[in-house]
Structures are given as C-alpha cells and as structure tokens.
mmCIF file of C-alpha atoms and ligand atoms in Angstrom:
data_model
loop_
_atom_site.group_PDB
_atom_site.id
_atom_site.type_symbol
_atom_site.label_atom_id
_atom_site.label_comp_id
_atom_site.label_asym_id
_atom_site.label_seq_id
_atom_site.Cartn_x
_atom_site.Cartn_y
_atom_site.Cartn_z
ATOM 1 C CA MET F 1 60.807 80.187 34.654
ATOM 2 C CA ARG F 2 61.460 78.021 31.332
ATOM 3 C CA LEU F 3 63.691 75.235 32.560
ATOM 4 C CA GLY F 4 65.534 72.689 30.157
ATOM 5 C CA VAL F 5 66.903 69.492 31.586
ATOM 6 C CA PHE F 6 69.397 67.274 29.395
ATOM 7 C CA GLY F 7 70.673 64.240 30.830
ATOM 8 C CA GLY F 8 73.156 61.745 29.428
ATOM 9 C CA THR F 9 76.232 59.757 30.532
ATOM 10 C CA PHE F 10 78.739 62.353 29.246
ATOM 11 C CA ASN F 11 81.283 59.753 29.245
ATOM 12 C CA PRO F 12 82.851 62.393 28.558
ATOM 13 C CA ILE F 13 80.980 65.294 27.715
ATOM 14 C CA HIS F 14 81.733 66.705 24.070
ATOM 15 C CA VAL F 15 81.213 69.626 21.653
ATOM 16 C CA GLY F 16 78.331 67.818 19.725
ATOM 17 C CA HIS F 17 76.612 68.172 23.366
ATOM 18 C CA LEU F 18 77.523 71.715 24.087
ATOM 19 C CA ARG F 19 76.642 73.068 20.652
ATOM 20 C CA ALA F 20 73.075 71.039 20.675
ATOM 21 C CA VAL F 21 72.298 72.914 23.989
ATOM 22 C CA ILE F 22 73.426 76.139 23.128
ATOM 23 C CA GLU F 23 71.238 75.905 19.913
ATOM 24 C CA VAL F 24 67.953 74.501 22.173
ATOM 25 C CA GLN F 25 68.542 77.259 24.784
ATOM 26 C CA GLU F 26 68.565 80.065 22.153
ATOM 27 C CA THR F 27 65.759 78.610 20.270
ATOM 28 C CA PHE F 28 63.617 77.923 23.422
ATOM 29 C CA THR F 29 64.561 80.865 25.330
ATOM 30 C CA LEU F 30 65.181 78.741 28.290
ATOM 31 C CA ASP F 31 66.119 80.752 31.310
ATOM 32 C CA ARG F 32 68.324 77.796 32.887
ATOM 33 C CA LEU F 33 69.554 74.551 31.017
ATOM 34 C CA LEU F 34 70.742 71.916 33.471
ATOM 35 C CA LEU F 35 73.095 69.196 32.052
ATOM 36 C CA ILE F 36 72.759 66.102 34.330
ATOM 37 C CA PRO F 37 75.294 63.193 34.266
ATOM 38 C CA SER F 38 73.623 59.880 34.869
ATOM 39 C CA ALA F 39 75.065 58.447 37.978
ATOM 40 C CA ASN F 40 74.120 54.921 37.090
ATOM 41 C CA PRO F 41 72.684 54.705 33.542
ATOM 42 C CA PRO F 42 70.543 51.698 33.418
ATOM 43 C CA HIS F 43 70.984 51.187 29.558
ATOM 44 C CA LYS F 44 74.953 51.411 29.419
ATOM 45 C CA GLY F 45 77.224 48.708 30.917
ATOM 46 C CA ALA F 46 79.472 49.692 33.744
ATOM 47 C CA GLU F 47 82.787 48.768 31.675
ATOM 48 C CA ASP F 48 84.421 51.803 30.227
ATOM 49 C CA ILE F 49 82.349 54.494 32.328
ATOM 50 C CA ALA F 50 84.410 56.916 34.149
ATOM 51 C CA ALA F 51 83.491 57.317 37.867
ATOM 52 C CA ALA F 52 80.054 59.577 38.103
ATOM 53 C CA GLU F 53 82.107 62.450 40.103
ATOM 54 C CA ASP F 54 84.818 62.500 37.035
ATOM 55 C CA ARG F 55 81.994 62.920 34.728
ATOM 56 C CA LEU F 56 80.239 65.346 36.757
ATOM 57 C CA GLN F 57 83.621 67.447 37.147
ATOM 58 C CA MET F 58 83.963 67.430 33.282
ATOM 59 C CA VAL F 59 80.277 68.839 32.772
ATOM 60 C CA ARG F 60 81.454 71.578 35.377
ATOM 61 C CA LEU F 61 84.418 72.395 33.507
ATOM 62 C CA ALA F 62 82.823 72.491 29.934
ATOM 63 C CA VAL F 63 80.031 74.818 31.084
ATOM 64 C CA GLN F 64 82.041 77.373 32.894
ATOM 65 C CA GLY F 65 81.670 80.746 31.220
ATOM 66 C CA LEU F 66 78.491 79.716 29.434
ATOM 67 C CA PRO F 67 75.691 81.473 30.398
ATOM 68 C CA SER F 68 72.358 79.639 31.591
ATOM 69 C CA LEU F 69 74.135 76.459 31.342
ATOM 70 C CA GLU F 70 74.624 74.575 34.452
ATOM 71 C CA ALA F 71 75.864 70.914 35.644
ATOM 72 C CA SER F 72 73.501 69.575 38.061
ATOM 73 C CA ASP F 73 74.375 66.780 40.461
ATOM 74 C CA VAL F 74 70.856 65.663 41.189
ATOM 75 C CA GLU F 75 71.372 62.077 40.037
ATOM 76 C CA LEU F 76 74.539 61.698 41.639
ATOM 77 C CA ALA F 77 72.750 62.549 44.971
ATOM 78 C CA ARG F 78 70.276 59.553 44.901
ATOM 79 C CA SER F 79 71.219 55.841 44.933
ATOM 80 C CA GLY F 80 70.411 53.156 42.762
ATOM 81 C CA LEU F 81 69.905 53.425 38.895
ATOM 82 C CA SER F 82 69.064 56.924 37.679
ATOM 83 C CA TYR F 83 65.760 57.159 36.242
ATOM 84 C CA THR F 84 64.721 60.240 34.072
ATOM 85 C CA ILE F 85 61.161 60.178 35.680
ATOM 86 C CA GLU F 86 62.422 60.556 39.003
ATOM 87 C CA THR F 87 64.811 63.720 37.809
ATOM 88 C CA LEU F 88 61.783 65.237 36.116
ATOM 89 C CA GLN F 89 59.410 64.720 39.308
ATOM 90 C CA TYR F 90 62.214 66.194 41.662
ATOM 91 C CA PHE F 91 62.431 69.479 39.574
ATOM 92 C CA HIS F 92 58.902 69.503 39.086
ATOM 93 C CA ASN F 93 58.450 69.724 42.785
ATOM 94 C CA TYR F 94 61.231 71.628 43.398
ATOM 95 C CA PHE F 95 60.657 74.524 40.960
ATOM 96 C CA GLY F 96 56.798 74.492 41.267
ATOM 97 C CA PRO F 97 54.045 74.780 38.843
ATOM 98 C CA GLU F 98 55.113 78.068 37.644
ATOM 99 C CA SER F 99 58.385 76.582 35.773
ATOM 100 C CA VAL F 100 57.891 75.010 32.540
ATOM 101 C CA ILE F 101 60.182 72.115 31.987
ATOM 102 C CA HIS F 102 61.992 70.890 28.439
ATOM 103 C CA PHE F 103 63.512 67.747 28.369
ATOM 104 C CA VAL F 104 66.126 67.962 25.770
ATOM 105 C CA VAL F 105 66.868 64.629 24.237
ATOM 106 C CA GLY F 106 68.642 63.314 20.887
ATOM 107 C CA VAL F 107 66.486 61.350 18.255
ATOM 108 C CA ASP F 108 68.773 58.183 18.724
ATOM 109 C CA ALA F 109 67.903 58.282 22.750
ATOM 110 C CA PHE F 110 64.327 59.221 21.772
ATOM 111 C CA SER F 111 63.780 56.169 19.642
ATOM 112 C CA GLU F 112 64.547 53.880 22.713
ATOM 113 C CA ILE F 113 62.149 56.009 25.030
ATOM 114 C CA THR F 114 59.850 52.789 25.404
ATOM 115 C CA THR F 115 62.574 50.980 27.337
ATOM 116 C CA TRP F 116 62.697 53.932 29.914
ATOM 117 C CA LYS F 117 60.908 53.620 33.290
ATOM 118 C CA SER F 118 57.267 54.865 33.433
ATOM 119 C CA TYR F 119 57.768 56.404 30.025
ATOM 120 C CA HIS F 120 54.360 57.504 29.286
ATOM 121 C CA GLN F 121 54.509 59.455 32.763
ATOM 122 C CA LEU F 122 57.401 61.432 31.508
ATOM 123 C CA PHE F 123 55.022 63.100 28.688
ATOM 124 C CA ALA F 124 52.506 64.236 31.537
ATOM 125 C CA THR F 125 55.624 65.798 33.294
ATOM 126 C CA ALA F 126 57.707 67.500 30.598
ATOM 127 C CA HIS F 127 57.743 68.972 26.939
ATOM 128 C CA PHE F 128 60.121 66.990 24.949
ATOM 129 C CA ILE F 129 62.787 68.784 22.752
ATOM 130 C CA VAL F 130 63.913 66.088 20.366
ATOM 131 C CA MET F 131 67.124 67.009 18.493
ATOM 132 C CA THR F 132 68.478 65.474 15.071
ATOM 133 C CA ARG F 133 71.778 63.712 15.297
ATOM 134 C CA PRO F 134 73.706 62.561 12.418
ATOM 135 C CA GLY F 135 73.550 58.732 11.577
ATOM 136 C CA SER F 136 70.264 58.515 13.447
ATOM 137 C CA THR F 137 67.209 59.097 11.847
ATOM 138 C CA LEU F 138 63.414 58.240 13.090
ATOM 139 C CA ASN F 139 61.736 57.762 9.813
ATOM 140 C CA ASN F 140 58.570 58.252 10.712
ATOM 141 C CA LEU F 141 58.271 60.235 14.047
ATOM 142 C CA GLU F 142 54.483 60.523 13.844
ATOM 143 C CA ARG F 143 54.005 56.845 13.654
ATOM 144 C CA PHE F 144 56.371 56.222 16.429
ATOM 145 C CA ILE F 145 54.606 58.788 18.521
ATOM 146 C CA HIS F 146 51.005 57.545 17.693
ATOM 147 C CA THR F 147 52.121 53.839 18.170
ATOM 148 C CA HIS F 148 54.278 54.000 21.307
ATOM 149 C CA ILE F 149 53.269 57.340 22.989
ATOM 150 C CA SER F 150 49.462 58.529 22.533
ATOM 151 C CA ARG F 151 47.602 58.830 19.324
ATOM 152 C CA ASP F 152 46.030 61.908 20.554
ATOM 153 C CA TYR F 153 49.177 63.848 19.692
ATOM 154 C CA GLN F 154 48.720 66.262 16.624
ATOM 155 C CA TYR F 155 51.171 68.040 14.497
ATOM 156 C CA ASP F 156 51.073 71.597 14.652
ATOM 157 C CA THR F 157 52.931 73.000 11.619
ATOM 158 C CA THR F 158 53.273 76.633 12.733
ATOM 159 C CA ALA F 159 54.964 75.728 15.821
ATOM 160 C CA SER F 160 57.090 72.204 14.725
ATOM 161 C CA ARG F 161 55.676 70.612 17.698
ATOM 162 C CA TYR F 162 53.116 67.700 18.368
ATOM 163 C CA GLY F 163 50.349 69.011 20.849
ATOM 164 C CA HIS F 164 48.234 66.745 23.072
ATOM 165 C CA PRO F 165 45.074 68.028 24.950
ATOM 166 C CA ARG F 166 46.334 66.795 28.169
ATOM 167 C CA TRP F 167 49.991 66.141 28.104
ATOM 168 C CA CYS F 168 52.866 68.268 27.430
ATOM 169 C CA SER F 169 54.174 68.732 23.793
ATOM 170 C CA ILE F 170 56.992 67.201 21.695
ATOM 171 C CA PHE F 171 59.010 69.823 19.717
ATOM 172 C CA CYS F 172 61.403 68.776 17.142
ATOM 173 C CA LEU F 173 64.455 70.655 16.364
ATOM 174 C CA ASN F 174 67.112 70.482 13.684
ATOM 175 C CA ILE F 175 70.604 71.235 14.899
ATOM 176 C CA THR F 176 74.011 71.869 13.506
ATOM 177 C CA HIS F 177 74.885 68.485 12.609
ATOM 178 C CA LEU F 178 78.189 67.328 14.568
ATOM 179 C CA ASP F 179 79.004 63.833 14.059
ATOM 180 C CA ILE F 180 80.639 63.432 17.275
ATOM 181 C CA SER F 181 80.142 60.663 19.941
ATOM 182 C CA ALA F 182 81.678 59.906 23.344
ATOM 183 C CA THR F 183 82.258 56.317 22.254
ATOM 184 C CA GLN F 184 84.540 57.635 19.311
ATOM 185 C CA ILE F 185 86.491 59.771 21.682
ATOM 186 C CA ARG F 186 87.066 56.997 24.238
ATOM 187 C CA GLU F 187 88.260 54.946 21.088
ATOM 188 C CA TRP F 188 90.730 57.650 19.997
ATOM 189 C CA ILE F 189 92.131 58.019 23.626
ATOM 190 C CA ARG F 190 92.715 54.000 23.842
ATOM 191 C CA GLN F 191 94.638 54.458 20.610
ATOM 192 C CA GLY F 192 96.807 57.604 21.834
ATOM 193 C CA ARG F 193 95.150 59.875 19.262
ATOM 194 C CA SER F 194 94.096 63.485 19.799
ATOM 195 C CA ILE F 195 90.834 64.479 20.892
ATOM 196 C CA ARG F 196 91.417 68.282 20.572
ATOM 197 C CA PHE F 197 88.611 70.488 19.390
ATOM 198 C CA LEU F 198 86.291 67.354 20.134
ATOM 199 C CA VAL F 199 85.860 68.267 23.774
ATOM 200 C CA PRO F 200 86.701 71.696 25.597
ATOM 201 C CA ALA F 201 90.382 72.360 26.432
ATOM 202 C CA THR F 202 89.558 71.999 29.960
ATOM 203 C CA VAL F 203 87.928 68.581 29.811
ATOM 204 C CA GLU F 204 90.736 67.219 27.480
ATOM 205 C CA ALA F 205 93.318 68.378 30.294
ATOM 206 C CA PHE F 206 91.426 66.777 32.938
ATOM 207 C CA ILE F 207 91.080 63.427 31.079
ATOM 208 C CA LYS F 208 94.847 63.598 30.441
ATOM 209 C CA THR F 209 95.451 64.493 34.289
ATOM 210 C CA ARG F 210 93.146 61.671 35.779
ATOM 211 C CA GLY F 211 94.224 59.122 33.003
ATOM 212 C CA LEU F 212 90.830 58.464 31.875
ATOM 213 C CA TYR F 213 89.875 55.917 29.007
ATOM 214 C CA ARG F 214 93.083 54.608 28.662
HETATM 215 P P1 LIG N 1 78.243 57.233 23.810
HETATM 216 O O1 LIG N 1 78.888 57.277 22.430
HETATM 217 O O2 LIG N 1 79.054 56.824 25.064
HETATM 218 O O3 LIG N 1 76.766 56.454 23.738
HETATM 219 P P2 LIG N 1 77.254 59.760 23.432
HETATM 220 O O4 LIG N 1 77.990 60.597 22.440
HETATM 221 O O5 LIG N 1 75.831 59.236 22.671
HETATM 222 O O6 LIG N 1 77.627 58.835 24.234
HETATM 223 P P3 LIG N 1 75.391 60.285 25.596
HETATM 224 O O7 LIG N 1 76.027 60.906 26.896
HETATM 225 O O8 LIG N 1 74.724 59.089 25.784
HETATM 226 O O9 LIG N 1 76.549 60.779 24.480
HETATM 227 O O10 LIG N 1 74.151 61.480 25.449
HETATM 228 C C1 LIG N 1 73.253 62.144 25.719
HETATM 229 C C2 LIG N 1 72.516 62.859 24.928
HETATM 230 O O11 LIG N 1 73.172 63.680 24.025
HETATM 231 C C3 LIG N 1 71.654 62.002 24.014
HETATM 232 O O12 LIG N 1 70.070 62.445 24.086
HETATM 233 C C4 LIG N 1 72.309 61.904 22.673
HETATM 234 O O13 LIG N 1 71.232 61.624 21.644
HETATM 235 C C5 LIG N 1 72.639 63.444 22.594
HETATM 236 N N1 LIG N 1 73.858 63.723 21.837
HETATM 237 C C6 LIG N 1 74.958 62.739 22.091
HETATM 238 N N2 LIG N 1 75.933 63.200 21.135
HETATM 239 C C7 LIG N 1 75.340 64.251 20.241
HETATM 240 C C8 LIG N 1 75.647 65.053 19.147
HETATM 241 N N3 LIG N 1 77.062 64.850 18.396
HETATM 242 N N4 LIG N 1 74.810 65.353 18.538
HETATM 243 C C9 LIG N 1 73.617 65.651 18.993
HETATM 244 N N5 LIG N 1 72.987 65.099 20.097
HETATM 245 C C10 LIG N 1 74.019 64.353 20.662
#
C-alpha cells in the first residue's frame, strides 16, 4: 500500500491544505492519505490554538466525501508533545514492511526540519514529498539537504527526487500556489471578516457554532 501522511496544526484546516493533498495524492497515486492534527505541537505556542478535538473535527468535516483522504486521531491518542518520528514509526509498525510511507510537508516546514526530534531518523523511515508554498522558498534545496541531512543524496532528474543509497527519497512537487494561511484566517475571524471559500463551508459553520478564534 502507498500511504501518505500529512501532519499539521490545522488551526484551522483550509483549502490551501486540501488542494495540496489532492495534488499530492494524484501525482504519487497514493492509496490512502492521512491528515493528522498535532495534539501538542512542539513548535507552536499554546495561545490561539483551538482544542485538539476541535481541530480534528474540522479535519474530519473537511475530508468528508473526498476519496482517499482521511482524518487520523493518532497524535491525540498519545500524551506529551506530538513528535513526527513517533507517528511515522507507529504507521511503519502498524502497516508493516509492504507499505510505502510518504510524509508530506510544505517547504516552509521542511526548512525547519533540523529542529524536529530525531530528524535524521525521519529519512530512514519515510519518503518525503516537499511541496512549494507561496512566500516560502528554499533557495538551494540541494545544499540544504547535503548540509543538514546527508551528503549521499543525489538528484535524479527523471524522477524529480533526491535518492539515497540507504535512506528514503526526497521528492519535490510544484503545487498550485494558494496563498492562504491559518494565521491569516484566525486574524480575519478576530476582525469579523468573512472566511468564505478559504475553508470548506462545513468547517466555516463549525468555527461559527463553536465560537473559535474570536
Ligand atoms: P499557521 O498559519 O497557523 O502557521 P499553516 O496555514 O501554515 O498554519 P499548518 O497546519 O501549520 O498550516 O501547516 C501544515 C502543513 O501544511 C505544513 O507542512 C505547511 O507547509 C503546509 N501548508 C499550509 N498551508 C499551505 C498552503 N497554502 N500551501 C501549501 N502548503 C501549505
């Protein structure tokens, strides 16, 4: 099975996330793509973060009716900070060696990978799909990979990926650029502005009913 894992704060999930994962799922012909809200994100301050259960519920609403996309509560089921390495190892054990795991990440998050727990181990556990994002560039991805991850990664132009003799690959994917962030959505809610078409209608209704981000 070809599995995709997309982690995020999803505070709230928005159409930038959704369009991105649809393009990833189609390009890499993934059988399942799991969207995983981080219960206790190590890199984000607690203030302004909606309850993990609410963020999970918004992800559930957002993927309704979208084949291959699923919300996963795996990080809510664990206590403590939510570390990606633990999530990837969990799926590695759960689905067994026949499954191929792809970890999906925007280039902004990827450029901070050296601050993640056991980050070298991530590359021994899952392939990476690094997506472009407006406002974020990693000018020299190759140099970044060689400096911070491993010198043994070599670019393979035919597959748009960096391959490694022992570790998993790092793929780069140009996606449709939607300049949308959860930060901006939260700010607009606070200002009483509309967020229509930035999030699915079901998510917009949930935010309103629960009175989130006011
Ligand atoms: P915030 O503004 O609160 O920091 P965010 O909009 O960046 O939130 P996250 O939940 O932190 O959303 O992001 C989860 C993942 O989705 C990250 O890998 C990030 O790079 C990616 N991502 C978020 N928004 C977009 C977008 N508009 N286009 C492409 N990737 C995105």
